[in-house]
Coordinates of C-alpha atoms in Angstrom, one line a residue:
X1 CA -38.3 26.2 17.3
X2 CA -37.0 23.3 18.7
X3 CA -33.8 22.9 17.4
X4 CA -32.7 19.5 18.6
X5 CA -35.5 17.8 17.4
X6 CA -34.7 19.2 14.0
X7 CA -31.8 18.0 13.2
X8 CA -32.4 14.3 14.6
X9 CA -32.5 13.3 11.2
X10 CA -30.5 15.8 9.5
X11 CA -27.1 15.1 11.6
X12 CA -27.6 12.3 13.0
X13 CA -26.1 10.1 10.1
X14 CA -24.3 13.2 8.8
X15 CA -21.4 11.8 9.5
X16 CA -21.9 8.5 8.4
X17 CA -22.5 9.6 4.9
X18 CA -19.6 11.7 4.9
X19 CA -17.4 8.2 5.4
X20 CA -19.1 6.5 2.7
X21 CA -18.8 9.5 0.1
X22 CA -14.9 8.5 0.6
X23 CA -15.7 5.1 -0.6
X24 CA -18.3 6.4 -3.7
X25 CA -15.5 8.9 -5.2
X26 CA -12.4 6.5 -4.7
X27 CA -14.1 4.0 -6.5
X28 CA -14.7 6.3 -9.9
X29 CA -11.3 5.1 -10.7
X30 CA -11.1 1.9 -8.9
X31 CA -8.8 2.7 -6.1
X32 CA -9.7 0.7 -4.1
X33 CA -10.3 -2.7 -6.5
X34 CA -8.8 -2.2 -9.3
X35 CA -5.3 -4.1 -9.9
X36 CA -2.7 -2.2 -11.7
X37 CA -2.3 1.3 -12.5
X38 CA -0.7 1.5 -16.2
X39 CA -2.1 0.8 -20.2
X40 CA -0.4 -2.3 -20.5
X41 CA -1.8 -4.3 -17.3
X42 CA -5.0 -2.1 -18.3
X43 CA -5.2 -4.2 -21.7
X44 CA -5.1 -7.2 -19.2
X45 CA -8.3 -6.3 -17.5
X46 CA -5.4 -5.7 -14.3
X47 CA -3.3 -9.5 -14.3
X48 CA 0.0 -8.8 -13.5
X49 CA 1.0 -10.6 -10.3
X50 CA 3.5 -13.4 -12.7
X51 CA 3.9 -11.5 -15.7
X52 CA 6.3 -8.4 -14.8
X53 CA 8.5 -6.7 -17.2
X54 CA 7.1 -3.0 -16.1
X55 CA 8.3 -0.3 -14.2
X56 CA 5.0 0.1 -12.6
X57 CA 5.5 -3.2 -10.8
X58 CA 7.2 -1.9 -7.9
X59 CA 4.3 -0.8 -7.0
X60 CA 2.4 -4.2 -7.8
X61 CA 5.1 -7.2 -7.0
X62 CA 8.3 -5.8 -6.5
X63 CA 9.8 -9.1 -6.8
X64 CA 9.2 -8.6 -10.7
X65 CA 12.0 -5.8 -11.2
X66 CA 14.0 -8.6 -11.6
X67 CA 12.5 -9.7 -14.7
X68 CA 13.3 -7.1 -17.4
X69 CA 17.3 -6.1 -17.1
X70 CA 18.4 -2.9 -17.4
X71 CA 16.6 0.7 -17.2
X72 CA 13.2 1.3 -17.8
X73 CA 10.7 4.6 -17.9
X74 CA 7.5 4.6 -18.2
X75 CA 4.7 7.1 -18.0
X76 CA 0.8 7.7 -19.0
X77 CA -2.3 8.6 -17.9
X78 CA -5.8 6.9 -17.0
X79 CA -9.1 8.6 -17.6
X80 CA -12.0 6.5 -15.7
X81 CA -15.6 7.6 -16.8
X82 CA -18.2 6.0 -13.9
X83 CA -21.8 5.5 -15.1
X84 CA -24.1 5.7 -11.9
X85 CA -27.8 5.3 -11.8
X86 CA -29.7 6.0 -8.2
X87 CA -33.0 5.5 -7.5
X88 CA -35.3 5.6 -4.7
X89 CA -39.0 6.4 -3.9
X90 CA -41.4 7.0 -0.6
X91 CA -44.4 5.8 -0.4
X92 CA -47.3 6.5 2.1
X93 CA -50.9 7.1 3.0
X94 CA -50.3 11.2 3.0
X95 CA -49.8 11.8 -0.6
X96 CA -47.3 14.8 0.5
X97 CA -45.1 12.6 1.8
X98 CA -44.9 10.7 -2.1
X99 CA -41.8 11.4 -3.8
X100 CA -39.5 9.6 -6.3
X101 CA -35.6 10.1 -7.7
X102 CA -34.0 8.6 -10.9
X103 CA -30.9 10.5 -11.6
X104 CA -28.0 9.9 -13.8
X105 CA -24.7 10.9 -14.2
X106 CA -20.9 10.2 -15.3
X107 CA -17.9 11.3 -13.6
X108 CA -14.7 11.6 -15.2
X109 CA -11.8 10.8 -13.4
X110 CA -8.3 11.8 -15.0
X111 CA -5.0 10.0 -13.2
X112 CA -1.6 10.2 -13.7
X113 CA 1.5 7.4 -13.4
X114 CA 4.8 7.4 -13.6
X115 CA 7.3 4.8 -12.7
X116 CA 10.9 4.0 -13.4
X117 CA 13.6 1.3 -13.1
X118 CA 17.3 0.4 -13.0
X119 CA 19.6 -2.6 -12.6
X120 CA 22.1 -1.5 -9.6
X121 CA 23.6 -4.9 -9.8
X122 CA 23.5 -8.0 -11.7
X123 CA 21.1 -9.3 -8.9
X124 CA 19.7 -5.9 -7.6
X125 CA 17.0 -4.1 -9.2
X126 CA 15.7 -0.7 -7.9
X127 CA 11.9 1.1 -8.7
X128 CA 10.0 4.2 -8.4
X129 CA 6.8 5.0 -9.1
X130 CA 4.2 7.8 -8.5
X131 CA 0.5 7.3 -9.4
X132 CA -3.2 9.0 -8.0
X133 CA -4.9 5.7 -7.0
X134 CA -8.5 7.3 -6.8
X135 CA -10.0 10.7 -7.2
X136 CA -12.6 12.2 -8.5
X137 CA -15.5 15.1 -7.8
X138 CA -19.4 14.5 -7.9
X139 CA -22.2 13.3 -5.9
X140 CA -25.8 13.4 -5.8
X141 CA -27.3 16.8 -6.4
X142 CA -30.8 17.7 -5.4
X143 CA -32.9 14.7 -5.0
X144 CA -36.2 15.0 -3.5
X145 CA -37.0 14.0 -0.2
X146 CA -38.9 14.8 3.2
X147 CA -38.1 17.0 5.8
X148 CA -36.7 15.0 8.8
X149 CA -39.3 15.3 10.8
X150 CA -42.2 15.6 8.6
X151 CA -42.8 19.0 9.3
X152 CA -43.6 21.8 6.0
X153 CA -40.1 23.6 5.0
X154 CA -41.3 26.4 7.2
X155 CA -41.9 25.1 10.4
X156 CA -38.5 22.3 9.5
X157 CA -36.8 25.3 8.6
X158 CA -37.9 28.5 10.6
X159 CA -38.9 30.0 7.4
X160 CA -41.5 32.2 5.8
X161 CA -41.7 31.6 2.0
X162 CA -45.0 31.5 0.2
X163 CA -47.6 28.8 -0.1
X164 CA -47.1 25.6 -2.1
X165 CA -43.4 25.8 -1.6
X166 CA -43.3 26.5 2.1
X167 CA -46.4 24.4 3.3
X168 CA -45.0 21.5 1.6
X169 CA -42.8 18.7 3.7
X170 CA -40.7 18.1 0.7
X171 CA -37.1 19.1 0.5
X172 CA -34.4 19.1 -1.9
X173 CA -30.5 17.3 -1.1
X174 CA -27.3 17.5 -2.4
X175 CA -24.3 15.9 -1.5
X176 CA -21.4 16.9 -3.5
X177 CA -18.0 15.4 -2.9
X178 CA -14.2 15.9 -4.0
X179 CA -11.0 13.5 -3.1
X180 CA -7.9 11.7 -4.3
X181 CA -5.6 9.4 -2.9
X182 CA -1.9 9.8 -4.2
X183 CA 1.2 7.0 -3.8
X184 CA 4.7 7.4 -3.5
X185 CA 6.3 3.5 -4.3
X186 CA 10.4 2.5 -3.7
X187 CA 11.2 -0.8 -4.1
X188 CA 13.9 -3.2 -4.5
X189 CA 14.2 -6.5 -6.1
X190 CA 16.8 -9.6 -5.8
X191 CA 17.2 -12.3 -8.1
X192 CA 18.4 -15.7 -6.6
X193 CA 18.6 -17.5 -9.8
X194 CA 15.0 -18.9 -10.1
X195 CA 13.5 -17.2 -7.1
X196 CA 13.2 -13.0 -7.1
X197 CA 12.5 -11.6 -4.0
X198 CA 10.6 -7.9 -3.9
X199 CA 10.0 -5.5 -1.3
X200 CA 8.4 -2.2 -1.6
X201 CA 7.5 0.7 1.0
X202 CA 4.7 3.1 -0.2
X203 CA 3.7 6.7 1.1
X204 CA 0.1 7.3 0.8
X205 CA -2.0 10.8 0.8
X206 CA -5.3 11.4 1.0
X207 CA -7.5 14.9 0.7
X208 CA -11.0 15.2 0.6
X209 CA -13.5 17.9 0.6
X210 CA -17.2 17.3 1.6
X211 CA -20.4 19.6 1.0
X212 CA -24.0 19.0 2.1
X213 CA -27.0 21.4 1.4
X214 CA -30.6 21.1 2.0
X215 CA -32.9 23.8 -0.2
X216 CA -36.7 24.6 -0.7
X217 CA -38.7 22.1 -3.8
X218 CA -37.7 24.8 -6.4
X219 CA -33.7 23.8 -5.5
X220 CA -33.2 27.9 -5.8
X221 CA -33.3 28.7 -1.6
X222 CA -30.6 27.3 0.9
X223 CA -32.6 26.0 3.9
X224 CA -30.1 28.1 6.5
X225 CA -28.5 26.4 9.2
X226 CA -29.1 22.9 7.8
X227 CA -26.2 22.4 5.8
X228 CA -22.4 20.9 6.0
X229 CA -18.5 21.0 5.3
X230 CA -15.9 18.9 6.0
X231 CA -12.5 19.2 4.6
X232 CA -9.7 17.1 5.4
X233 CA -6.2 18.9 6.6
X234 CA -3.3 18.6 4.0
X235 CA -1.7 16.2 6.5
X236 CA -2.9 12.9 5.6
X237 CA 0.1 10.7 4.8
X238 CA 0.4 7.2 5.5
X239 CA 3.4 4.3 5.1
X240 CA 1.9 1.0 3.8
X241 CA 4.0 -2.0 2.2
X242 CA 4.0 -4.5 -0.6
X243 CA 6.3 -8.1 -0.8
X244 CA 6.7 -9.9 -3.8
X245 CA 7.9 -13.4 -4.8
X246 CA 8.3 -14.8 -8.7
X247 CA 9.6 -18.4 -9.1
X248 CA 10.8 -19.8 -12.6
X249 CA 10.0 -23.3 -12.5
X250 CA 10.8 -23.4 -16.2
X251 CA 11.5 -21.1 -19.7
X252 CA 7.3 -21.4 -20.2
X253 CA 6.2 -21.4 -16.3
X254 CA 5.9 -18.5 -13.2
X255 CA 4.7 -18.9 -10.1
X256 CA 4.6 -15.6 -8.2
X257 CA 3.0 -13.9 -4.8
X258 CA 2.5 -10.8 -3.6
X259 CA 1.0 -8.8 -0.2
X260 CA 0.3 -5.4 -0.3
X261 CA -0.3 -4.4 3.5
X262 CA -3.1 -2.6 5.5
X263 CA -2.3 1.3 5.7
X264 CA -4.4 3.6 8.3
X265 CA -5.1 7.4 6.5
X266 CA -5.4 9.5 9.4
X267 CA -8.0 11.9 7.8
X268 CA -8.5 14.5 10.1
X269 CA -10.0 17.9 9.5
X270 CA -12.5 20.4 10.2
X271 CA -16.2 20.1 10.4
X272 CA -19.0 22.8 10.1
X273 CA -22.6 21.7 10.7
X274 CA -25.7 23.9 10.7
X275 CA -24.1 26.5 8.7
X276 CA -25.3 30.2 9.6
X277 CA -27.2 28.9 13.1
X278 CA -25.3 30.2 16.0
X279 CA -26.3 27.3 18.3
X280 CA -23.0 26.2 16.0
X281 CA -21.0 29.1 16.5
X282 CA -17.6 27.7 15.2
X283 CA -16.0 25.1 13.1
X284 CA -14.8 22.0 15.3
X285 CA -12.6 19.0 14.2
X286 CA -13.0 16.1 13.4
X287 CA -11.0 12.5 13.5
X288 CA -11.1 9.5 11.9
X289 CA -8.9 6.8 9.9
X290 CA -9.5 5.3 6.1
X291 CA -8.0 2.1 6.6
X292 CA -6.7 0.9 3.3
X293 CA -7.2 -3.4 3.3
X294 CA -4.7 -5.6 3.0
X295 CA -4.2 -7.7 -0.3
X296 CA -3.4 -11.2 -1.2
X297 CA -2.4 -11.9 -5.0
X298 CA -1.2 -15.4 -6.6
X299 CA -0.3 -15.4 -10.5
X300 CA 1.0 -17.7 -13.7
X301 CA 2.4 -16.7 -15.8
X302 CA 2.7 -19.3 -19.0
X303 CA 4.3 -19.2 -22.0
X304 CA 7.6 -17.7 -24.2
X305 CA 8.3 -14.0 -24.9
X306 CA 6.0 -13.6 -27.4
X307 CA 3.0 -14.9 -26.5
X308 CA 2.5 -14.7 -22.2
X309 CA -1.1 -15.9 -20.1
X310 CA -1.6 -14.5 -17.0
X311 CA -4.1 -15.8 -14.8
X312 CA -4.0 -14.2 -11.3
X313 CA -6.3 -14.8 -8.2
X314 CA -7.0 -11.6 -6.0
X315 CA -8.0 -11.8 -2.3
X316 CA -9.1 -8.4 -0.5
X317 CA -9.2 -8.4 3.0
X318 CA -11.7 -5.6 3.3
X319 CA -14.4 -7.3 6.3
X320 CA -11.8 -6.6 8.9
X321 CA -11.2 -3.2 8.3
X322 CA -14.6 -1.1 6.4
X323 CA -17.2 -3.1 7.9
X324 CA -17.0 0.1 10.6
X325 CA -15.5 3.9 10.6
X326 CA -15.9 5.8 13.9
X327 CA -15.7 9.8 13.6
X328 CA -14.7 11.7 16.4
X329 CA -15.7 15.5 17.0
X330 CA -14.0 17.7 19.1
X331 CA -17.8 19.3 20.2
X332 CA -21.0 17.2 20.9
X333 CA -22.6 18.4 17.8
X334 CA -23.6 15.1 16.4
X335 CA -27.3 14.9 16.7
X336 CA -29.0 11.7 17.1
X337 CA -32.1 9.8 18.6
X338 CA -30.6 9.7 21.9
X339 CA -29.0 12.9 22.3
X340 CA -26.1 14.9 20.8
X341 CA -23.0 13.0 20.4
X342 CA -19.3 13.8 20.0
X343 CA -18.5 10.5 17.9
X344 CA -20.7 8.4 15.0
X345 CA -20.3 4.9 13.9
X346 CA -20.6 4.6 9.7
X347 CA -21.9 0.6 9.3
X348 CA -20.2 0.3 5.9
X349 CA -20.6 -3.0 5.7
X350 CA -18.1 -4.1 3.4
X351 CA -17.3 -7.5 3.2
X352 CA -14.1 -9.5 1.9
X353 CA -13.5 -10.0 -2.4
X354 CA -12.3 -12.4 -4.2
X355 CA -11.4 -11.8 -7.8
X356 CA -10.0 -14.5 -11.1
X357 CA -8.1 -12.7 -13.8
X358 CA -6.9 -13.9 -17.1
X359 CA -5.0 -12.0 -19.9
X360 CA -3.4 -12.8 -23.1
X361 CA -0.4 -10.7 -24.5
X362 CA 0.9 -11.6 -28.0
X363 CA 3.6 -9.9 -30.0
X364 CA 2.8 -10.3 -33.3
X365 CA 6.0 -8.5 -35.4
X366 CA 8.7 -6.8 -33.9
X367 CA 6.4 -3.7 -34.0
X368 CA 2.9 -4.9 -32.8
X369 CA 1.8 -6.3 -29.5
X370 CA -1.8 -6.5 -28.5
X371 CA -3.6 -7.9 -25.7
X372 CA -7.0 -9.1 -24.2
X373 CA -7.9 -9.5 -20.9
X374 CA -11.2 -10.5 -18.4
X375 CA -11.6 -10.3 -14.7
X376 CA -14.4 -11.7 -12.0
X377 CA -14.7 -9.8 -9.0
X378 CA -16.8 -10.9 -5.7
X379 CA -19.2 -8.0 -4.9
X380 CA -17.6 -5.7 -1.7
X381 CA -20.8 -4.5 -0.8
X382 CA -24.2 -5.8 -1.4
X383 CA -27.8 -4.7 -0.2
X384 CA -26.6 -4.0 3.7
X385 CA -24.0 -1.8 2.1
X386 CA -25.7 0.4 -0.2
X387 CA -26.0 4.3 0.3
X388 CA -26.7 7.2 -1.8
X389 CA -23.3 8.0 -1.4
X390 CA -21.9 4.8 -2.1
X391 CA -24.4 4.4 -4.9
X392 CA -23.6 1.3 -7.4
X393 CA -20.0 2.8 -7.2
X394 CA -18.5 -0.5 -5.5
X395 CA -20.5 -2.6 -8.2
X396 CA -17.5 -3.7 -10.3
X397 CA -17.6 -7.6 -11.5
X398 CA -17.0 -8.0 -14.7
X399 CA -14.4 -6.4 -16.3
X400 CA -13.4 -7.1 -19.8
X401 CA -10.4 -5.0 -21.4
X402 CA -8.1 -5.2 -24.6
X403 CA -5.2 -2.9 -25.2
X404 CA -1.6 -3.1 -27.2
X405 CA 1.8 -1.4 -27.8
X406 CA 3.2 -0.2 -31.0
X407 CA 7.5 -0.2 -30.8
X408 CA 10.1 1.7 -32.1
X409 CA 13.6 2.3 -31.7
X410 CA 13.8 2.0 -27.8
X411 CA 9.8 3.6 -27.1
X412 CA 6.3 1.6 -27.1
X413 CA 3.3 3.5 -27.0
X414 CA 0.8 1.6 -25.0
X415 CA -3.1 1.8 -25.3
X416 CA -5.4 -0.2 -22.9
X417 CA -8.9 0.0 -22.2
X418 CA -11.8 -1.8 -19.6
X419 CA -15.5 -2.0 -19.5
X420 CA -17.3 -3.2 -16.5
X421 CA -20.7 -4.0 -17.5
X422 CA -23.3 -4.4 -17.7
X423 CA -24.7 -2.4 -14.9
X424 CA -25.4 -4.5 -11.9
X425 CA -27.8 -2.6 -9.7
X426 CA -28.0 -3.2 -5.8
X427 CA -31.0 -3.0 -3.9
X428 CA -30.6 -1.0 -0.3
X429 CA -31.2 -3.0 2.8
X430 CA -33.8 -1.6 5.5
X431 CA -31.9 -0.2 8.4
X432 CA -29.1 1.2 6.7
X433 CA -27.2 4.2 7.9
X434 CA -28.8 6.0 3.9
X435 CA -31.9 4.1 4.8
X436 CA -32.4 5.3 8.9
X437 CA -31.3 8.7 7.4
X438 CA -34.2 9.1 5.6
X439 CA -36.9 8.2 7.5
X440 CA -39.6 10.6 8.9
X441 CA -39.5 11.3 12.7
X442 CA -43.5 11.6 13.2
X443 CA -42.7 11.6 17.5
X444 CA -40.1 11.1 20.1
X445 CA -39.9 7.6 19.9
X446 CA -41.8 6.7 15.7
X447 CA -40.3 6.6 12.7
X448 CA -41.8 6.3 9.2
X449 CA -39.9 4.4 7.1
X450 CA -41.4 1.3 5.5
X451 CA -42.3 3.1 2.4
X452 CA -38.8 4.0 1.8
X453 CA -36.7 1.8 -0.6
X454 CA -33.5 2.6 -3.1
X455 CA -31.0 1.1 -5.7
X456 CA -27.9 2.1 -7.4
X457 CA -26.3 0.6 -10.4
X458 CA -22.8 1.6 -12.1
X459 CA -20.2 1.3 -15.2
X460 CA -16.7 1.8 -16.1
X461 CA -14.5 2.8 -18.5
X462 CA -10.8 2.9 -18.2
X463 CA -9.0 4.6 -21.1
X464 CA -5.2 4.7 -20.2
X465 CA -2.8 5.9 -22.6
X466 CA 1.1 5.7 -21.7
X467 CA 4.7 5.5 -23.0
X468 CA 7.5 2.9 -22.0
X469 CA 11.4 4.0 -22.9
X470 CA 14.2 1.1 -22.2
X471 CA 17.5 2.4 -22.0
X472 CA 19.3 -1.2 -23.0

């Protein structure tokens, strides 16, 4: 059998997909758009940037240290449930080549924080904080679809199985992903009077584990030398940094800045295609870089101590750095149209994001403090973005949360929650990498693809439950 010619399809995007899983899984706890990381900013559907008074703003606008004296601890945990939908259908003359998906499914996604302050000076201020960013494990298990090249299972696959199963062009796919992204945040803060200045340097690590598997209609036989792993090494670290300003123009009034700078996760690893074909008679590696975009946020803060607004405006610079991912091999095992490759292009598409948040924190008594909050956010990815990796994972717009803190003695237990909704589906562009990847190869130079279309929708729910301590 011609092996080249049956893997066009199967590898030649392999690759591409592998980048955008990254994007799908980070997402199922926000990673990469939500704003803050802890249950009281979670109450305020993520506006933070003028408010302060946490320990988890060193890693947010370090220039906010400044704001709370003395030593603080806190501490708690996010769960993130993701609510996906993906479609997609393929329509044509041959009735064999008809198929159609509808699957659901919801992710958990349990993340940790801790962060803690102290007052080195009257003017310094000094924070640490670790937190997992994104991280999850799912994907898209077993969704019909047609053989690359048209072909029945047997002849795609070099198989014998019996009739109505083997004769049949249909296949099923799974993709199946696992990752997390991790930070390690020190920062220092300096009070001028009415200006603070923060700056913060952050270590970032990233891990993530990739499985792809092709099997017969009845999902029970692995089509052999077909399928994929990739698994990043456990030496993905990056340095990023964040700088902060707050400015008290009066005791009801804060003007504050912050930039959280682009970091470059060098995610190398190891890549097996066609597993069990010795045409691929080893595991090679692979290189790339996650580029983490830079960040732009501007905040007020209005309002006494016990009763604050927070009204932020969030810029994402994500067009100049995930509209493209290049992967590097170390063989020429990446299959395309033209040829086997050593390196593939992911077109992720991703435009830049703008995003409005408003939040209201009252204290009621001196044991009650509750909070509301609402955010906007620009779409990252629309129609030319979309994959069945990337599903309706980047989808997050509306985000509506409420949360509060119960006190006593020196502790507050803090509650927040978030609900982006409702779903907001996306319809898949022609010409996609997802799109091309799925197409039928029907000669050296035809494709048959106008039948095939696709959508994804999602939700979220952040539940974060933490635990401040102030040591005044």
């Amino acid at each position: 059998m011609d092996l080249r010619k049956k893997r066009i399809y199967t590898y030649s995007l392999l690759v591409l997909t592998l980048v955008l899983s990254f994007g799908n899984r980070l997402e199922a706890i926000d990673g990469l758009t939500r704003n803050a990381f802890n249950a009281r900013y979670e109450g305020l559907a993520g506006t933070n940037t003028a408010l302060g008074g946490s320990a988890i703003d060193v890693a947010l606008n370090p220039a906010n240290l400044s704001i709370k004296k003395g030593k603080l601890l806190e501490f708690g945990a996010t769960n993130s449930t993701i609510y996906t939908r993906y479609q997609d259908r393929f329509l044509d003359s041959n009735p064999q080549y008809v198929y159609s998906n509808d699957k659901k499914s919801a992710v958990n996604a349990p993340a940790p924080y801790i962060a803690f302050k102290t007052q080195v000076t009257e003017n310094l201020n000094y924070g640490i904080a670790f937190y997992v960013s994104g991280g999850a494990k799912g994907g898209v298990d077993k969704i019909t679809r047609n053989t690359p090249t048209g072909q029945t299972l047997n002849d795609w696959g070099d198989l014998a199985l019996p009739a109505g199963i083997g004769d049949n062009p249909q296949v099923k796919e799974s993709n199946s992903n696992e990752f997390a992204i991790a930070r390690l945040v020190n920062g220092i803060s300096y009070d001028f009077g009415k200006l603070s200045v923060g700056i913060s340097i952050e270590g970032l690590y990233g891990y993530q584990r990739l499985n792809q598997k092709y099997y017969d209609l009845t999902g029970s036989v692995e089509v052999p030398g077909t399928g994929s792993y990739y698994e990043s090494s456990k030496k993905s670290f990056a340095l990023g940094g964040i700088f902060g300003l707050n400015y008290k123009v009066n005791e009801w009034l804060r003007i504050a800045y912050s930039y959280q700078a682009h970091a470059s996760l060098p995610m190398n690893g190891h890549y097996t295609v066609g597993i069990n074909n010795p045409a691929y008679y080893r595991t090679t590696g692979v290189s790339y870089f996650f580029n983490m975009p830079e960040k732009h946020s501007l905040g007020f803060a209005f309002g006494a101590d016990n009763l604050k607004v927070g009204l932020d405006f969030v810029y994402t610079n994500y067009g100049s750095y995930l509209r493209k991912v290049t992967q590097r091999l170390e063989d020429p095992w990446l299959a395309t149209p033209v040829g086997n490759v050593q390196a593939g292009d992911a077109q992720l598409n991703f435009r830049d994001q703008f995003a409005a948040l408003i939040g209201l924190e009252h204290k009621i008594s001196e044991s009650w403090i509750y909070r509301l909050g609402y955010s906007y956010n620009t779409l990252p990815i629309k129609s030319n973005g979309l994959g069945g990796s990337t599903g309706g994972f980047f989808s997050l717009q509306h985000v509506v949360a409420a949360g509060f803190s119960y006190l006593f003695d020196k502790w507050s237990i803090d509650f927040g929650i978030s609900y982006n909704g409702p779903r907001n589906k996306i319809t898949g562009a022609k010409g996609t990498d997802w799109d091309l990847s799925h197409y039928i190869r029907t000669g050296p130079t035809s494709f048959n693809g106008l039948g095939y279309s696709y959508n994804a929708e999602s939700s979220f729910v952040n539940v974060t439950l933490g635990a401040t301590r102030s040591f005044d």
